[in-house]
Coordinates of C-alpha atoms in Angstrom, one line a residue:
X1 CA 18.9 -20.6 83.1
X2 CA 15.1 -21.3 82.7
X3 CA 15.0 -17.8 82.3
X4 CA 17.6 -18.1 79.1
X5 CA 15.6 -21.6 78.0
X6 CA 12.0 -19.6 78.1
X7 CA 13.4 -16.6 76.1
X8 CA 14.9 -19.3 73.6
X9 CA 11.6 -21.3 73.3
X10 CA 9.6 -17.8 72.7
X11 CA 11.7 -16.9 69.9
X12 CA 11.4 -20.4 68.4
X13 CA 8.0 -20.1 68.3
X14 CA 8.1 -16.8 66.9
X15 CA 10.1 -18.1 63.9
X16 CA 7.5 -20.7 63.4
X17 CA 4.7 -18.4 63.4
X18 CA 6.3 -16.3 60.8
X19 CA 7.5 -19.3 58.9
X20 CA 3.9 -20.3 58.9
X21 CA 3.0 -17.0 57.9
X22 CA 4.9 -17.0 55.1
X23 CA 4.3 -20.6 53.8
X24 CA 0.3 -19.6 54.0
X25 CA 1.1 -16.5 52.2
X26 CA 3.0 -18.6 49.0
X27 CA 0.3 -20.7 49.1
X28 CA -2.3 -18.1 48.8
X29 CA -0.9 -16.6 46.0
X30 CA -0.3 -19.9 44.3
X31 CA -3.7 -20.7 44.9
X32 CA -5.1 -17.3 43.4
X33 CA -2.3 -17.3 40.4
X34 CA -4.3 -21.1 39.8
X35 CA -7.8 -19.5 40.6
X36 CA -6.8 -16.5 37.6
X37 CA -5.7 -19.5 35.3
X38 CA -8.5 -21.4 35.6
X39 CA -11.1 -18.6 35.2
X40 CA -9.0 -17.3 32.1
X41 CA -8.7 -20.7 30.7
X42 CA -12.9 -21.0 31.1
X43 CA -13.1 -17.5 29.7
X44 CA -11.6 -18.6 26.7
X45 CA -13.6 -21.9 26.5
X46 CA -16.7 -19.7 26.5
X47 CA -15.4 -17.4 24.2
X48 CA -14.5 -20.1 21.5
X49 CA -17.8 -21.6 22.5
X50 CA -19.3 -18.3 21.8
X51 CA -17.5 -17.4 18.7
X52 CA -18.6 -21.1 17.2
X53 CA -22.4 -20.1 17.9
X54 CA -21.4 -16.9 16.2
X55 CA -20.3 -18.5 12.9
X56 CA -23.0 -21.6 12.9
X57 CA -25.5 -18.6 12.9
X58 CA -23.6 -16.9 10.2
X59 CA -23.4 -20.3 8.2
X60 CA -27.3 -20.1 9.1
X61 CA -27.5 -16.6 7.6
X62 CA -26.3 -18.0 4.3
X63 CA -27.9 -21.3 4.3
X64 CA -31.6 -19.6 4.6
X65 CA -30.1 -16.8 1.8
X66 CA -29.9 -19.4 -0.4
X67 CA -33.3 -20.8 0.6
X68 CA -35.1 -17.5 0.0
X69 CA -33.3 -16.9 -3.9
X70 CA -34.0 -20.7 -4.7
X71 CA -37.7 -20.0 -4.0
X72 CA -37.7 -16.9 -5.4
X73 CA -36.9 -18.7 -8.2
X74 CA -39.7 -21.2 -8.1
X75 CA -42.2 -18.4 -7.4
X76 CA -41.3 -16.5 -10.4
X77 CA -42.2 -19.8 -12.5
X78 CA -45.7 -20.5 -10.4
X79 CA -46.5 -16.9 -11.2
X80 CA -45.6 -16.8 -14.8
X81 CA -47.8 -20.1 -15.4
X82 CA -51.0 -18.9 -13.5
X83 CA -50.8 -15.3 -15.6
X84 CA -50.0 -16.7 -18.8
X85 CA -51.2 -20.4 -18.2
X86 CA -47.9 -21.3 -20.3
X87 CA -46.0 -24.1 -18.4
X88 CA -41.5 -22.7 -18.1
X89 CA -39.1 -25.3 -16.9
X90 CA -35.9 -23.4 -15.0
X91 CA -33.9 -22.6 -17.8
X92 CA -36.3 -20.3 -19.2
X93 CA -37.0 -18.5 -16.0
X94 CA -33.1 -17.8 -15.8
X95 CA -33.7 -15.3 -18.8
X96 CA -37.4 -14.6 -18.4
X97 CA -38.2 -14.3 -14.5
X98 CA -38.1 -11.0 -12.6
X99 CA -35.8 -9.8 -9.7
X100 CA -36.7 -7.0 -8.0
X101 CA -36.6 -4.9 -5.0
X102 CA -39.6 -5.4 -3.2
X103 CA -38.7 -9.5 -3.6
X104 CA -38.5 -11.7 -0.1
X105 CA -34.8 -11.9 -0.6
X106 CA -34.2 -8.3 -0.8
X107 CA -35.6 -7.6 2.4
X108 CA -32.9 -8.9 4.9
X109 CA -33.1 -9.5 8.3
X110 CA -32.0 -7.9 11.7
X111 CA -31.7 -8.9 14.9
X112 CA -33.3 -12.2 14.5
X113 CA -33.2 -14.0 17.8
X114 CA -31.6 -18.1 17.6
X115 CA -33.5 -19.6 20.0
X116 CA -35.4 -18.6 23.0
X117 CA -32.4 -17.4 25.0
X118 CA -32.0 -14.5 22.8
X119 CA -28.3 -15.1 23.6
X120 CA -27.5 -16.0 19.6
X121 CA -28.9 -13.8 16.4
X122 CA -28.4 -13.0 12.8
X123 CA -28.0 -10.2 10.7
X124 CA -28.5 -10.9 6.9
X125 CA -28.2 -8.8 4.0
X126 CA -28.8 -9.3 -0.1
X127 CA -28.1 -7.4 -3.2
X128 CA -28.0 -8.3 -6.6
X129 CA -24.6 -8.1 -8.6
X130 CA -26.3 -6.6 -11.8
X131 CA -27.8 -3.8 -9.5
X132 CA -24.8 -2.4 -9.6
X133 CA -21.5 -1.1 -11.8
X134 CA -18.9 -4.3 -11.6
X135 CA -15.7 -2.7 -11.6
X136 CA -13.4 -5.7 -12.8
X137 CA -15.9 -5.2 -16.1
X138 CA -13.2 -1.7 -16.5
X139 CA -10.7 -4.6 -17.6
X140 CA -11.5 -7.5 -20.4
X141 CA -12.1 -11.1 -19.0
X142 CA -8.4 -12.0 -19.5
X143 CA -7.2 -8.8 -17.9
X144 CA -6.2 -6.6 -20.7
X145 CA -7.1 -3.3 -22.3
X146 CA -5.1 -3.1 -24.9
X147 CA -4.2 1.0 -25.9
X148 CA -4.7 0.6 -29.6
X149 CA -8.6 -0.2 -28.9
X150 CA -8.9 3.1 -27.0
X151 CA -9.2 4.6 -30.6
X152 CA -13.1 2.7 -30.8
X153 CA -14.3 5.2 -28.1
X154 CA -16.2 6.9 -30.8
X155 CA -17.5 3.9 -32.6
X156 CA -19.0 2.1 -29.9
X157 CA -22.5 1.1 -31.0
X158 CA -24.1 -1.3 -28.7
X159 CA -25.7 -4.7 -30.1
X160 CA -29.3 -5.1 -30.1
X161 CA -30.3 -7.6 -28.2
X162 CA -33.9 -8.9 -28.8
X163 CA -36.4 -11.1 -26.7
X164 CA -36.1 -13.9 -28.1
X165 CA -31.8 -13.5 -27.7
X166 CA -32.0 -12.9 -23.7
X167 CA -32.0 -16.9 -23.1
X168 CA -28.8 -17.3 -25.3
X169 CA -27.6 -14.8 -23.3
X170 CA -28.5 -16.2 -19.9
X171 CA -26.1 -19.9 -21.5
X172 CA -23.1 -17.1 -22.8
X173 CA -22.9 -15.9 -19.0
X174 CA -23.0 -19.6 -17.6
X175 CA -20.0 -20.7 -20.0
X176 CA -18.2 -17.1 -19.0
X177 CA -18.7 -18.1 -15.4
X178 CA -17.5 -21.8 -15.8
X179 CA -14.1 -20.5 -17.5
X180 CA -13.4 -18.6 -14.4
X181 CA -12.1 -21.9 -12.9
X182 CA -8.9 -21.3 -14.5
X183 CA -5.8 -20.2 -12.4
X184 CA -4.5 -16.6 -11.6
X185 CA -1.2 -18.0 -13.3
X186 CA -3.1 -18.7 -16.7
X187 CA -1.3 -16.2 -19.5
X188 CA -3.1 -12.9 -20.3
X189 CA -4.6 -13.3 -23.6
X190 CA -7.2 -10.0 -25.4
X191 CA -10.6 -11.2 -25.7
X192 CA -11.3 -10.8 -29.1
X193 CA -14.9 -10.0 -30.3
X194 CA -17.2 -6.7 -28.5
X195 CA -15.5 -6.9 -24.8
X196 CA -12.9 -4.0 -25.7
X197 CA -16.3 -1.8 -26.6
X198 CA -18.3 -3.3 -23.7
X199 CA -15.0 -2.2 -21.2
X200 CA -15.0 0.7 -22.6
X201 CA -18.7 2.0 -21.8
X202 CA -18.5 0.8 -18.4
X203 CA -15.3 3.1 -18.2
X204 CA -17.0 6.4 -18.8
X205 CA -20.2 5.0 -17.1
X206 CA -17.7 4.6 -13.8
X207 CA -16.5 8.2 -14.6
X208 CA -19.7 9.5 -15.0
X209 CA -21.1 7.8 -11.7
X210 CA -17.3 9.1 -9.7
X211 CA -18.5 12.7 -11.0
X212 CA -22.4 12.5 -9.8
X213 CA -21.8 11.2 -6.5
X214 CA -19.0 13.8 -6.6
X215 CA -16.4 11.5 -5.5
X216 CA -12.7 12.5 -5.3
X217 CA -9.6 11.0 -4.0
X218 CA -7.0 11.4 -1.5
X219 CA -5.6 15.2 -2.4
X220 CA -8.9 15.8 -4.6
X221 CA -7.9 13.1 -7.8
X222 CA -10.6 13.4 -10.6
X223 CA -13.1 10.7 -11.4
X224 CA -10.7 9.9 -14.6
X225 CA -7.8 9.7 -12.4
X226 CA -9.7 7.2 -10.0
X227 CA -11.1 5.1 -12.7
X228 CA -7.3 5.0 -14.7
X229 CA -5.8 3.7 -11.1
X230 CA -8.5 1.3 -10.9
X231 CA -7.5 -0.2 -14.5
X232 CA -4.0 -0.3 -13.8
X233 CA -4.7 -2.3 -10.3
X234 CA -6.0 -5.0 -12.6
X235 CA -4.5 -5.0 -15.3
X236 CA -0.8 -7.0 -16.0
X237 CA 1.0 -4.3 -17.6
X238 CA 3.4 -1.4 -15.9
X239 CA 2.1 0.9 -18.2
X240 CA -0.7 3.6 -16.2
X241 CA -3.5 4.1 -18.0
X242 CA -3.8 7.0 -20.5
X243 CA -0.6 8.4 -18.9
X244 CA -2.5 9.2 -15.4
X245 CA -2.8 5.7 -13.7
X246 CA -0.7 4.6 -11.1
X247 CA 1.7 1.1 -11.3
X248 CA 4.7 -0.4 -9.1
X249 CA 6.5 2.8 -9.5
X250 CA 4.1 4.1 -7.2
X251 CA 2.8 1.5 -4.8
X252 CA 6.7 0.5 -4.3
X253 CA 7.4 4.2 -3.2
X254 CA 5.3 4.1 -0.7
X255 CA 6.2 3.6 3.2
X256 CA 5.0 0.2 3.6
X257 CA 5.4 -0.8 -0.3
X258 CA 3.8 -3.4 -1.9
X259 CA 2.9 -4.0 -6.1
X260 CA 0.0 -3.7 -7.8
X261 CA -2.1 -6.9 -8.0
X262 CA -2.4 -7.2 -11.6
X263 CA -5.4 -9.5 -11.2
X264 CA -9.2 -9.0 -10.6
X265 CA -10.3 -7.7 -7.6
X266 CA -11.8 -10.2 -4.8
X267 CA -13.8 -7.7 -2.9
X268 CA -14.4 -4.0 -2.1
X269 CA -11.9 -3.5 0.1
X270 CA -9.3 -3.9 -2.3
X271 CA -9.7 -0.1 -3.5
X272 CA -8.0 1.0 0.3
X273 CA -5.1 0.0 -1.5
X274 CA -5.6 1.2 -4.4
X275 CA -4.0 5.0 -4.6
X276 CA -6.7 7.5 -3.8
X277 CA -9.5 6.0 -2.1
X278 CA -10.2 6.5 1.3
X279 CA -12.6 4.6 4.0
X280 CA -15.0 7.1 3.8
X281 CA -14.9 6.9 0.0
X282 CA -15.7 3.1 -0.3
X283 CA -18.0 2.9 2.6
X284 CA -19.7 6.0 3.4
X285 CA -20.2 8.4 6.4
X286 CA -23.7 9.0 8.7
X287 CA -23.7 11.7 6.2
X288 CA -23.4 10.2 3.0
X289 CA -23.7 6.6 1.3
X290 CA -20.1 5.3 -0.2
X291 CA -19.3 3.3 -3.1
X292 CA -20.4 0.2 -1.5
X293 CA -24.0 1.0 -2.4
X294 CA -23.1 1.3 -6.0
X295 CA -20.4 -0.6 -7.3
X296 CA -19.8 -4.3 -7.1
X297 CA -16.5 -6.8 -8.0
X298 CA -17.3 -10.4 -10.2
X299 CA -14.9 -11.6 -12.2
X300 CA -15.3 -11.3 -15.7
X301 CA -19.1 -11.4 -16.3
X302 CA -20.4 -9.4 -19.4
X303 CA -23.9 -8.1 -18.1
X304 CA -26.3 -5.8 -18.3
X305 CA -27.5 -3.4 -15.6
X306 CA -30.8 -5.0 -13.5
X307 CA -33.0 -2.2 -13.8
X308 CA -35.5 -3.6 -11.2
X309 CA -33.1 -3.2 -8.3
X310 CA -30.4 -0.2 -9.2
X311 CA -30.5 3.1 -7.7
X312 CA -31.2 5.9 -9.1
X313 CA -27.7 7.5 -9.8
X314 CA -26.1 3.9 -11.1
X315 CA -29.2 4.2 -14.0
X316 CA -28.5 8.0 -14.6
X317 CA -25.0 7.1 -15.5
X318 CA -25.6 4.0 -17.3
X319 CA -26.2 5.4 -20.2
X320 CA -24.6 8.9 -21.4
X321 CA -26.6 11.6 -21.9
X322 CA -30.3 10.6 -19.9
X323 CA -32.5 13.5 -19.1
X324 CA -31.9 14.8 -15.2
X325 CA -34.1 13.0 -13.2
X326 CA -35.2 9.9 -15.6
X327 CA -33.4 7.6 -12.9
X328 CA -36.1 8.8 -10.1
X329 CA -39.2 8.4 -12.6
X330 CA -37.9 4.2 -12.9
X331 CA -37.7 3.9 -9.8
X332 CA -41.4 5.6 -8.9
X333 CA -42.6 3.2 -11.9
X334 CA -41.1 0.1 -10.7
X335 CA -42.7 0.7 -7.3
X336 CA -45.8 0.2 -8.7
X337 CA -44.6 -3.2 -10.5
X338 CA -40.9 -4.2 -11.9
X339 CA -40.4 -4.2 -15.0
X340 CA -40.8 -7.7 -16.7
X341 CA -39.1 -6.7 -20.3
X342 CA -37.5 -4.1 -22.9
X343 CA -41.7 -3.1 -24.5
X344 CA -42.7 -3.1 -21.0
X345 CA -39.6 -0.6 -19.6
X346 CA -40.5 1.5 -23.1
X347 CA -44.0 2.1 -22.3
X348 CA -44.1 2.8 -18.9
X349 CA -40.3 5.0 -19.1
X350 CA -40.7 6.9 -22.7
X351 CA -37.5 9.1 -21.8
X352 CA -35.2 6.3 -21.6
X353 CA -33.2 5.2 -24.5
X354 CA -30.9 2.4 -25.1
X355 CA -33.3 0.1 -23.1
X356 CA -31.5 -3.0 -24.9
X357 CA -28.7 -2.1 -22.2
X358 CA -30.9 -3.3 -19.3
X359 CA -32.2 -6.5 -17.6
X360 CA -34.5 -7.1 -15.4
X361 CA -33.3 -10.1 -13.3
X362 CA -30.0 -11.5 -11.7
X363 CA -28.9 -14.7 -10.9
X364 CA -25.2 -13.3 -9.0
X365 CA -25.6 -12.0 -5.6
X366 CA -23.7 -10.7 -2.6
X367 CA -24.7 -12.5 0.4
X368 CA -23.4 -10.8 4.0
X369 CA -24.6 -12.5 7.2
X370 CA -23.8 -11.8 10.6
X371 CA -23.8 -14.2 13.5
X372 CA -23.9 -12.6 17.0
X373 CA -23.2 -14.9 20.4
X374 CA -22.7 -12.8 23.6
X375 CA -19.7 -10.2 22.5
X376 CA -18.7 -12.9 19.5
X377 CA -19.3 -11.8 16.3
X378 CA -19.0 -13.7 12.9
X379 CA -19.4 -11.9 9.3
X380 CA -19.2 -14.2 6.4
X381 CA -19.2 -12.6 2.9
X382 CA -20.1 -14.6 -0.2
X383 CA -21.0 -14.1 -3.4
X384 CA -23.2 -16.9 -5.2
X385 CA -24.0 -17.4 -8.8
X386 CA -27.7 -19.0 -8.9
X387 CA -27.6 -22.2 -11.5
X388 CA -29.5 -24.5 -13.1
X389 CA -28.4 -28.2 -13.3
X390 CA -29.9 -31.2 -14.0
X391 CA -30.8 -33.0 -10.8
X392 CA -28.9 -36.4 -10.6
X393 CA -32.1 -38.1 -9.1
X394 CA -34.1 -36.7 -12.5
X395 CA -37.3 -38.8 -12.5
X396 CA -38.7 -38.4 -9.3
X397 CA -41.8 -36.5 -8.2
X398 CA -41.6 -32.9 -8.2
X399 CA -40.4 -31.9 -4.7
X400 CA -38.6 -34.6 -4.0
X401 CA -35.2 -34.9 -2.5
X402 CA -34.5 -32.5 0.2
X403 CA -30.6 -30.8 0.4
X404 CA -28.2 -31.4 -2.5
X405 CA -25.7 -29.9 -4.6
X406 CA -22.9 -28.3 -3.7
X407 CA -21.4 -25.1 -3.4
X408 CA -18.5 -25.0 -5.5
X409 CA -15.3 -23.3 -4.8
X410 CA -16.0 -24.0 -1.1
X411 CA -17.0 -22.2 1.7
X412 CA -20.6 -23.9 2.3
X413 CA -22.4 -26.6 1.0
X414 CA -25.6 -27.5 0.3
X415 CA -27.0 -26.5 -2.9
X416 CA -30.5 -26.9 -1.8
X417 CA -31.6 -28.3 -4.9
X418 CA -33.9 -30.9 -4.2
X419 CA -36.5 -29.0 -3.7
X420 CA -36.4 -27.0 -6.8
X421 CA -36.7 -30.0 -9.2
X422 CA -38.9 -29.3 -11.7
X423 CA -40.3 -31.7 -14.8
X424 CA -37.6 -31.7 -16.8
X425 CA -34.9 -32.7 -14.2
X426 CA -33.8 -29.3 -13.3
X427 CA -32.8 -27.6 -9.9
X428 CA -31.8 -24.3 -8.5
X429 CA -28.0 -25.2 -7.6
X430 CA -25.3 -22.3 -6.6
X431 CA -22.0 -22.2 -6.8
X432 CA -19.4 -19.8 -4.4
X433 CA -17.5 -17.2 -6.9
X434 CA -16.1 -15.6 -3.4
X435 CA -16.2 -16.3 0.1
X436 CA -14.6 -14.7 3.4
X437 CA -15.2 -15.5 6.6
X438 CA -14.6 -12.4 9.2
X439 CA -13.9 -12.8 13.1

């Protein structure tokens, strides 16, 4: 019997022991299913924390963008009144001052370390607007190019545009820019007046840029093809454009169908949806450059090309019929100095023509900064008209203030006017035509 009772105790305890067992190996697993939570959950702190860097740089990025144009700004004046002793409040320098290539602003900045860490940097980048071909300029400013003015193809004869008339045309382009606050739901009216003639050039300027840099489309469209699907993106009617465009009919037959915006584009990457472009098209290869280094979107803006900052092939197509190689003799001249006005670009470049067509400074640029924390990365795109208001604290010493403004339309504030304030009450203010933040 004690023999039976031993036996009976021995396998008692062995249950006990496996029970234990058991319990220690739930428990283990609990604990390391809590220990994988936790770290996860702390992984994703840091990451957030890290993505928040990342974007406070980018916001950074833009903030000291707007710093460099506003001073650009004032330098241009300082420079004008030592060379010509003349003394130019802000509004003039918006039609007189210079923009260029070899400017501060122009230069960018990589890789520059936040901190001493090195653990958060910024990437910046700035182009001027002007610089380039604006391809919602293919459409009018309400968003139609009516058939019937197709016919004034061969009676286009550009206005001459004096000196003295740059200024009035700096105040045309401010009151163009504030009537863009209207909705996208406002009815499509024709502009009347010279926009049907000024669409119209920058048609066959597009073409003729789509044919130098020898771009073609998905299943090899033309340049005119490209250009007509462009239109008919933007435009409001269903009709494609000269007969080769592409509408609803099209996008709606597609496998993941969707219509035709029938609005101004916000950005670049619109033309991926746009039938014929491709990546590599808009945004290059290691082998070649893409359209993003030559073409540009703003909404409804009438300007001239900035001669002082576009490349060679966007000047060669400009205007029809330049001798080969005139765009690589500006830019060798402005190397030495931009250009500062019409006699100035006639001297120095003989074999241009149509030099009422150019400008030589811009006050609409793209601004892309980068924010980098650990693996987080923050792009925000903007594009920013550079104004001139009249400072509310008008009266104080010059240099007085600090941040002010705003940037309207949102995105970021701070107008950094304050420091811009000239004699007559006036300061450097910009306002946000487009803004994206990327994560």
């Amino acid at each position: 019997m004690n023999r039976h009772c031993r036996q009976f105790d021995a396998k008692r305890r062995g249950a006990a022991l496996l029970l234990s067992l058991v319990m220690i190996t739930l428990l283990s697993v609990i604990v390391m299913e809590i220990a994988i939570e936790v770290r996860m959950a702390a992984e994703r702190v840091a990451n957030d924390f890290f993505s928040l860097q990342a974007e406070y740089a980018a916001r950074s990025g833009v903030t000291f963008a707007l710093a460099l144009l506003q001073r650009d700004l004032v330098q241009d004046r300082l420079e004008i009144e030592e060379y010509t002793g003349e003394t130019l409040n802000l509004s003039q320098l918006t039609a007189q001052g210079v923009d260029s290539l070899d400017e501060e602003w122009a230069a960018g900045i990589k890789d520059f370390d936040l901190g001493e860490t090195g653990d958060v940097s910024i990437n910046l980048y700035v182009s001027d607007l002007p610089g380039r071909i604006n391809l919602n300029s293919l459409v009018s400013l309400r968003g139609r190019l009516l058939e019937e003015d197709l016919s004034a193809r061969e009676q286009i004869d550009e206005e001459s545009l004096s000196e003295e008339e740059q200024e009035e045309e700096a105040t045309e382009e401010e009151e163009a820019l504030a009537s863009l606050d209207q909705s996208e739901d406002d009815e499509f009216l024709p502009v009347e007046g010279t926009d049907y003639a000024y669409n119209l050039r920058v048609i066959e300027a597009t073409i003729r840029l789509f044919s130098t840099l020898q771009i073609f489309g998905e299943s090899d469209l033309p340049p005119e093809e490209l250009v007509a699907n462009i239109i008919d993106w933007i435009d409001p009617d269903s009709e494609p454009f000269e007969g080769v465009g592409a509408e609803d009919d099209y996008y709606m037959s597609l496998p993941i169908p969707y219509q035709a915006k029938n609005w101004f584009m916000a950005s670049l990457d619109e033309l991926l949806l746009i039938k014929g472009f491709t990546p590599e098209m808009v945004y290059g290869t290691r082998q070649t450059p893409g359209l993003i280094e030559y073409v540009g979107v703003v909404r409804g803006i009438k300007r001239r090309l900035n001669i002082n900052t576009a490349t060679p092939e966007v000047i060669e197509t400009w205007i029809p019929d330049l001798p080969p190689g005139i765009g690589e003799e500006v830019v060798q001249a402005r190397m030495m100095a931009p250009f500062e006005n019409q006699q100035d670009l006639r001297d120095r470049v003989p074999g241009l023509k149509e030099y009422n067509r150019f400008r030589f400074n811009s006050q609409i640029f793209l601004i892309v900064a980068e924010g980098i924390c650990r693996n987080s990365k923050v792009t925000i795109i903007a594009t920013v008209s550079r104004q001139i208001e009249q400072d509310p604290a008008a009266g104080m010493p010059y240099g007085s203030g600090g941040f002010g403004g705003g940037a309207q339309g949102g995105g970021f504030g701070g107008g950094l006017g304050g420091g811009a304030t000239d004699s007559n009450g006036e300061r450097v203010t910009f306002r946000t035509l487009t803004y994206r933040m990327i994560t």
